[in-house]
CSV table of C-alpha atoms in Angstrom, one decimal:
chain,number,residue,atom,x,y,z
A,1,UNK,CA,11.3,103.6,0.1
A,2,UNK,CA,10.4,100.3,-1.1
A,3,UNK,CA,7.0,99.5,-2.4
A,4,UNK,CA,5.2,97.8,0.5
A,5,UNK,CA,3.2,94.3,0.5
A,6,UNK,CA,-0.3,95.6,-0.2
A,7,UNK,CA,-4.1,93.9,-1.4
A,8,UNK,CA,-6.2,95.6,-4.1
A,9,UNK,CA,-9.6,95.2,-3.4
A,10,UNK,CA,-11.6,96.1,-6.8
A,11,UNK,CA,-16.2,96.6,-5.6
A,12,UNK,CA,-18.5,95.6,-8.4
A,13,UNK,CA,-22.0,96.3,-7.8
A,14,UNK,CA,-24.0,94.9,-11.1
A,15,UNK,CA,-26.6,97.6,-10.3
A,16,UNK,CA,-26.0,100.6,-12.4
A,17,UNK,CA,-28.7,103.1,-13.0
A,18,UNK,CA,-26.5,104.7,-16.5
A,19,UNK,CA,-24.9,101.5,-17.5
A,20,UNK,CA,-26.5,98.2,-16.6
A,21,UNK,CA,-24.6,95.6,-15.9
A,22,UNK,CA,-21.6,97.8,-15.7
A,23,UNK,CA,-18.8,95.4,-14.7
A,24,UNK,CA,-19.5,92.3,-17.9
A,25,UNK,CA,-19.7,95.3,-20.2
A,26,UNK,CA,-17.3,93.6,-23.0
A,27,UNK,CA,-13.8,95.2,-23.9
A,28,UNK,CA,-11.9,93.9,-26.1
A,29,UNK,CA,-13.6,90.4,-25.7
A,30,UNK,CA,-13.5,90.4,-21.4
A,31,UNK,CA,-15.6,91.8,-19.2
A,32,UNK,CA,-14.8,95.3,-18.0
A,33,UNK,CA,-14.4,94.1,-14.5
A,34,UNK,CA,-11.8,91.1,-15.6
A,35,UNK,CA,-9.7,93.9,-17.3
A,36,UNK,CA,-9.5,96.0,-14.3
A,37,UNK,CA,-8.2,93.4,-12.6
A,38,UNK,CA,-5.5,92.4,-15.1
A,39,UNK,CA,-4.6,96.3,-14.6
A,40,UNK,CA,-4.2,95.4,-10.8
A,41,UNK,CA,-2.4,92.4,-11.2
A,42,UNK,CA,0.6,94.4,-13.6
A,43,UNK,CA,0.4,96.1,-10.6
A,44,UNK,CA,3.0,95.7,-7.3
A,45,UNK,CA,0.4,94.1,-5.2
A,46,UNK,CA,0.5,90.8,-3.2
A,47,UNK,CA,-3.0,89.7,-4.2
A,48,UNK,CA,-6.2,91.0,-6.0
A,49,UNK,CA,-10.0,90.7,-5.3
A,50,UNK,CA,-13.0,91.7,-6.8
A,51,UNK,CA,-15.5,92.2,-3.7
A,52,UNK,CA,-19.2,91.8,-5.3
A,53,UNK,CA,-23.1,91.3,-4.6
A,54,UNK,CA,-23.3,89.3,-7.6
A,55,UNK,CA,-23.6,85.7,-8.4
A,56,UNK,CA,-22.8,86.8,-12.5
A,57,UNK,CA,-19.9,88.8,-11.9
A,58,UNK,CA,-18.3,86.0,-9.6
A,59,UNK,CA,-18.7,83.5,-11.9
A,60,UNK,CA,-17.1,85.8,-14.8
A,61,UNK,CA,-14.3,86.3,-12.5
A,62,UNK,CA,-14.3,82.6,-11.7
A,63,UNK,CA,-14.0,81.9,-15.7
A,64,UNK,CA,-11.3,84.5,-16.3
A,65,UNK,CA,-9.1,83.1,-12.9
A,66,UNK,CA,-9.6,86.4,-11.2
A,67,UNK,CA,-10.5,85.8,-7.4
A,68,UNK,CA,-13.5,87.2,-6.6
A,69,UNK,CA,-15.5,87.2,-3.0
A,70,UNK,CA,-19.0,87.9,-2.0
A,71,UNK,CA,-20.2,90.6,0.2
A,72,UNK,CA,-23.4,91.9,1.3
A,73,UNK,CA,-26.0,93.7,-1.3
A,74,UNK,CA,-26.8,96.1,1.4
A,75,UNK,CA,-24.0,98.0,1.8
A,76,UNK,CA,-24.1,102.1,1.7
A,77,UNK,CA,-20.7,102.9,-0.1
A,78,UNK,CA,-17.5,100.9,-1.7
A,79,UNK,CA,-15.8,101.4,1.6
A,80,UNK,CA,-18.7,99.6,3.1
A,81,UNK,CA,-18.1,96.5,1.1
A,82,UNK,CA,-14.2,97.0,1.5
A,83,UNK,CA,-14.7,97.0,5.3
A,84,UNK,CA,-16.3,93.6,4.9
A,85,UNK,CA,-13.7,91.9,2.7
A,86,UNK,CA,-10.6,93.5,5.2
A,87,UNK,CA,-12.8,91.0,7.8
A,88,UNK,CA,-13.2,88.5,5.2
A,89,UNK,CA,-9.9,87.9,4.1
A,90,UNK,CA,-8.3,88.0,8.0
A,91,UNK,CA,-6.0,91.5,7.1
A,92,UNK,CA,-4.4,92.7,9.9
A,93,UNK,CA,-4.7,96.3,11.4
A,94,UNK,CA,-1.8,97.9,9.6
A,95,UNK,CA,-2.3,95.6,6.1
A,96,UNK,CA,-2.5,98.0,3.1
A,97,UNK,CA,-5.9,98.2,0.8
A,98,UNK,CA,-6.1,99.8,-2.0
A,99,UNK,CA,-9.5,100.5,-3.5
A,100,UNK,CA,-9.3,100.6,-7.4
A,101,UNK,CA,-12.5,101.2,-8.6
A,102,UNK,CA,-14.5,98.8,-11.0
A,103,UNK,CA,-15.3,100.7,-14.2
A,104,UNK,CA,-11.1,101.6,-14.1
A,105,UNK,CA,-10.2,99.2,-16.8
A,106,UNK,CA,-7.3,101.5,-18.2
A,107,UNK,CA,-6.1,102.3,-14.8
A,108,UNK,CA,-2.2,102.7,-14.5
A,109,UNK,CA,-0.7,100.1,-12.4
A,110,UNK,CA,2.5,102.5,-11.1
A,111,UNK,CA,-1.0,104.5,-10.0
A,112,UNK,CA,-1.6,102.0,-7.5
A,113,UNK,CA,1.6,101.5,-6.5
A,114,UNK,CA,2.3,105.1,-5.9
A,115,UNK,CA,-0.7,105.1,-3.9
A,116,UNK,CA,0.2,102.2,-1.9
A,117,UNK,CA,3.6,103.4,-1.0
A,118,UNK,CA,2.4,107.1,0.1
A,119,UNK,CA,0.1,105.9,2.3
A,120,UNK,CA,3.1,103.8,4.2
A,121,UNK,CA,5.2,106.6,4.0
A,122,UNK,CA,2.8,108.9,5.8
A,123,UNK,CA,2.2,106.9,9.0
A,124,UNK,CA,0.0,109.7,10.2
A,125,UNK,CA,-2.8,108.7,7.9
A,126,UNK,CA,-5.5,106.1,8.1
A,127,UNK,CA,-5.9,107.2,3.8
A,128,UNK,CA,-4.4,108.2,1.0
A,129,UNK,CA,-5.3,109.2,-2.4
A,130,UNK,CA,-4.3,110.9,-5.5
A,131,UNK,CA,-4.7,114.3,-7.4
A,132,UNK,CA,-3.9,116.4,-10.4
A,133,UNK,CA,-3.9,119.3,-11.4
A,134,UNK,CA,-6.8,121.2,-13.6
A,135,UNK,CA,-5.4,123.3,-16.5
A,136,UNK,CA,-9.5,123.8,-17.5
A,137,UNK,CA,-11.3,126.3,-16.2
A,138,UNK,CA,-14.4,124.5,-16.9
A,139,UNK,CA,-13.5,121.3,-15.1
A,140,UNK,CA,-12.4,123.6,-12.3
A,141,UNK,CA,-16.7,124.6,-12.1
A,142,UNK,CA,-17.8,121.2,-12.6
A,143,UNK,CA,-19.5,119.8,-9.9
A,144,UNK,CA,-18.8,116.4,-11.3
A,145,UNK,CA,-15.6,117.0,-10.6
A,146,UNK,CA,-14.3,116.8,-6.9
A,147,UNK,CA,-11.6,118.5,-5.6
A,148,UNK,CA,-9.1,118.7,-3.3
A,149,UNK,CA,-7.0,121.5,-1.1
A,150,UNK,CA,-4.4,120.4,0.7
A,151,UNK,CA,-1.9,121.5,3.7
A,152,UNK,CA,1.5,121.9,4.1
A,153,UNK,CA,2.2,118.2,4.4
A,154,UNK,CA,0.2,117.3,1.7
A,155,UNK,CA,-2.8,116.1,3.8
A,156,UNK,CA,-6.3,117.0,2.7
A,157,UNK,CA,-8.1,120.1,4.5
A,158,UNK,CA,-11.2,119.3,2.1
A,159,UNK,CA,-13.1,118.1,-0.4
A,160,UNK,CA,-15.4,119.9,-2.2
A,161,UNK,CA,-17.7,119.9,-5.8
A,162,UNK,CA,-17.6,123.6,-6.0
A,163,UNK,CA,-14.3,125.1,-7.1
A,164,UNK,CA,-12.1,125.4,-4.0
A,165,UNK,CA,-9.8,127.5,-2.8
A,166,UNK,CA,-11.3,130.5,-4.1
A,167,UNK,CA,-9.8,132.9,-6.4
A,168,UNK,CA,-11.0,135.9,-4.8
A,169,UNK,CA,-9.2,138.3,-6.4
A,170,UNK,CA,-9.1,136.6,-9.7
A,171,UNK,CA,-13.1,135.5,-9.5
A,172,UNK,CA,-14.2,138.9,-7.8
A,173,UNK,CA,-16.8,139.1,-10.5
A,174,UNK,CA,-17.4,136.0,-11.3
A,175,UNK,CA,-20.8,133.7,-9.9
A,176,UNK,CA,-20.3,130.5,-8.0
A,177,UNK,CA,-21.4,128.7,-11.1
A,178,UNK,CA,-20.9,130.9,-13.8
A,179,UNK,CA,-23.0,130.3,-17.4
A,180,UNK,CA,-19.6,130.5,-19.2
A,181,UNK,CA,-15.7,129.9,-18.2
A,182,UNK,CA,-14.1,130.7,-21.3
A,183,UNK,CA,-12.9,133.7,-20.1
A,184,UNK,CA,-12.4,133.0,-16.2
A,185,UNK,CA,-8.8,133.0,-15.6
A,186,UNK,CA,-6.9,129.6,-13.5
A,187,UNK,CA,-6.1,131.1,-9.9
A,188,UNK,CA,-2.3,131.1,-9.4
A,189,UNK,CA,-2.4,128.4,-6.9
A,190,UNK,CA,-2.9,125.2,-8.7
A,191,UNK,CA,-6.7,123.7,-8.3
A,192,UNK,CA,-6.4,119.8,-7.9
A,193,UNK,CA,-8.8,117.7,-9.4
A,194,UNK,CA,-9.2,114.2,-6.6
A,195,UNK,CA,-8.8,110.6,-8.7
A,196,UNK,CA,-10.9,108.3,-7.3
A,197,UNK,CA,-7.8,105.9,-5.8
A,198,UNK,CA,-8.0,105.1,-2.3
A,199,UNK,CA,-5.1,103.0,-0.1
A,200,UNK,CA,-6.5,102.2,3.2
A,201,UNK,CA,-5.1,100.6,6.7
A,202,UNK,CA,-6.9,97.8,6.9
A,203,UNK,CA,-7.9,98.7,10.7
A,204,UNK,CA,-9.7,101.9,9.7
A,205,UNK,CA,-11.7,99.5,7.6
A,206,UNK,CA,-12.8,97.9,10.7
A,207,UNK,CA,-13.8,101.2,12.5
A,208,UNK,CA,-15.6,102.6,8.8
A,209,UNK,CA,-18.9,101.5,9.6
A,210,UNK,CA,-19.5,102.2,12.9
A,211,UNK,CA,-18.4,105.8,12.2
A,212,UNK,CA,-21.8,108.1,12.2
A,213,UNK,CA,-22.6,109.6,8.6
A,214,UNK,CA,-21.5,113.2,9.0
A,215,UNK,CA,-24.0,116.2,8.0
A,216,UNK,CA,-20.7,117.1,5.3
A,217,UNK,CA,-20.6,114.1,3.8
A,218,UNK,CA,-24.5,114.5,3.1
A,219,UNK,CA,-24.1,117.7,1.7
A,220,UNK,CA,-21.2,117.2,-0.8
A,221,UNK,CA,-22.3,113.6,-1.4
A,222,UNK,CA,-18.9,112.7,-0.6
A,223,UNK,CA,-17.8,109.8,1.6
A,224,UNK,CA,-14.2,110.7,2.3
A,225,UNK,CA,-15.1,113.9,4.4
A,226,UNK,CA,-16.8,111.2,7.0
A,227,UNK,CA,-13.3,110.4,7.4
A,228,UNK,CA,-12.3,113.5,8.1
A,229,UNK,CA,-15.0,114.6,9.7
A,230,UNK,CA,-14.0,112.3,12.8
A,231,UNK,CA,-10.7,113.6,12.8
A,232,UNK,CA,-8.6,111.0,10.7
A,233,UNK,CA,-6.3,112.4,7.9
A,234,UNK,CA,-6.3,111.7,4.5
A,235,UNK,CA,-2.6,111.8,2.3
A,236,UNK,CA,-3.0,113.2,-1.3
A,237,UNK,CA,-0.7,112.0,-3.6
A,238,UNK,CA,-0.4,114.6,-6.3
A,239,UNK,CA,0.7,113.3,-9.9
A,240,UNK,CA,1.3,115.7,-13.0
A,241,UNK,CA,-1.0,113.8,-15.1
A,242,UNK,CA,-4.4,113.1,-15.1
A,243,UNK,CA,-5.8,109.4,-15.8
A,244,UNK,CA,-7.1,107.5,-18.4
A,245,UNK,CA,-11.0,107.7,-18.4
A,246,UNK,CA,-13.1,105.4,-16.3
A,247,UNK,CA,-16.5,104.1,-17.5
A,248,UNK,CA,-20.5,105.5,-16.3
A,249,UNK,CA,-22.4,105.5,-19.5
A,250,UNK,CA,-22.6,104.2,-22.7
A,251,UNK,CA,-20.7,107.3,-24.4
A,252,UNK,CA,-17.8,106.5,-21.8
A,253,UNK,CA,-17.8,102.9,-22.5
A,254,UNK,CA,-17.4,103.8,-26.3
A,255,UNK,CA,-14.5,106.0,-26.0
A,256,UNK,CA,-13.0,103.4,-23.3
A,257,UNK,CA,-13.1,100.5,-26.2
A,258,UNK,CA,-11.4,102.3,-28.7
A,259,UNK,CA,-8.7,102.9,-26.7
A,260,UNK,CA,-8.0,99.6,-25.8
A,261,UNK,CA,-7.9,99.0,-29.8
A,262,UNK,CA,-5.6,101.8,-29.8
A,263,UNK,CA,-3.5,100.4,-27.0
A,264,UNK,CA,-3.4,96.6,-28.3
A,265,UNK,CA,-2.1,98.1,-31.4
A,266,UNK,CA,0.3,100.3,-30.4
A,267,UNK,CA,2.2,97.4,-28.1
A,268,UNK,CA,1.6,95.3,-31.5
A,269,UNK,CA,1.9,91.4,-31.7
């Protein structure tokens, strides 16, 4: 199958309570958010737009010639603010969306293009995404780290921050949040750690916000299960490797700029 015409939609909220002014951070002499979107445009996709609250971050945009929209400052989640640039931008009901997110500036562009083209593929899903698989323990208890079990078809049964499925067997004697992984065993069945990539029909953008919050969602601080919660399915795309870092704090935002030094100089001149 063919990569289908799709739109990346890129949210930049300025607000950030660990790293202000997030999306003009400076790497490698753009901001953060103009890089992402060069990532996005090596990409497959027909058009790219940064969906923003801010004035600054347009106009950075505007300088760079990255197209950039304002949205509402009030909005509750990304997929908020993507639902209101689907209506902006005219996108029909069965338009693709993918939502790369803003502090993604080393994002893989066949990433979004392999999320793109599952979701078209899987016509029984209003979403998809992407995993990986954990081969750390540790990561596997995080509860920074989401994951994700799957069915048969490859359609998410849940999300969760707590290490799901189970080991039972494996983890009889181990606590829900154990002090110390070193010496927890992986269960046999693979643990999949979600990436935060979503590709969306552009009419379940529509219906997003008028879709109650569900009592889940509150509880796991996840989004994606008030999807599921009212019955629509979600496509994981599994890949073998995990991705390049995205940026939250400082520390992040360090380690992300010496890569891209790394980077420039490996494709050299």
């Amino acid at each position: 199958m063919s990569i289908p015409t799709f739109t990346v939609v890129i949210p930049a909220r300025l607000a950030s309570t660990r790293l202000p002014n997030k999306p003009l951070a400076d790497i490698g002499g753009h901001p953060m958010i103009v890089r992402v979107a060069e990532r996005a445009h090596a990409s497959s996709a027909q058009r790219t737009v940064v969906a923003t609250d801010s004035q600054e971050v347009a106009q950075a945009c505007a300088a760079h010639g990255v197209e950039a929209v304002l949205t509402r400052a009030d909005h509750q989640s990304g997929t908020d603010r993507l639902s209101e640039v689907a209506a902006q931008l005219g996108l029909a009901d069965d338009a693709i969306v993918v939502n790369v997110q803003g502090d993604e500036p080393l994002i893989e562009p066949t990433l979004i293009d392999e999320v793109a083209l599952h979701l078209a593929a899987h016509t029984d899903c209003a979403i998809a995404t992407a995993a990986h698989p954990l081969d750390d323990v540790a990561e596997v208890f995080n509860p920074n780290v989401v994951k994700v079990v799957c069915d048969n078809a490859g359609r998410a049964l849940y999300f969760s921050r707590a290490p799901i499925p189970w080991a039972r067997d494996a983890w009889s004697a181990v606590p829900a949040q154990p002090a110390a992984t070193a010496q927890v065993p992986l269960p046999a069945m693979p643990v999949l750690r979600h990436i935060g990539i979503y590709a969306y029909r552009a009419g379940f953008l529509r219906r997003f916000p008028t879709l109650a919050v569900a009592p889940v969602e509150q509880t796991e601080a996840l989004e994606q299960l008030r999807a599921m919660w009212h019955g629509e399915r979600i496509g994981v795309m599994v890949t073998a490797a995990a991705p390049a870092p995205g940026v939250d704090t400082p520390a992040d935002l360090e380690r992300v700029r010496a890569l891209w030094v790394q980077g420039m100089a490996q494709e050299g001149p």
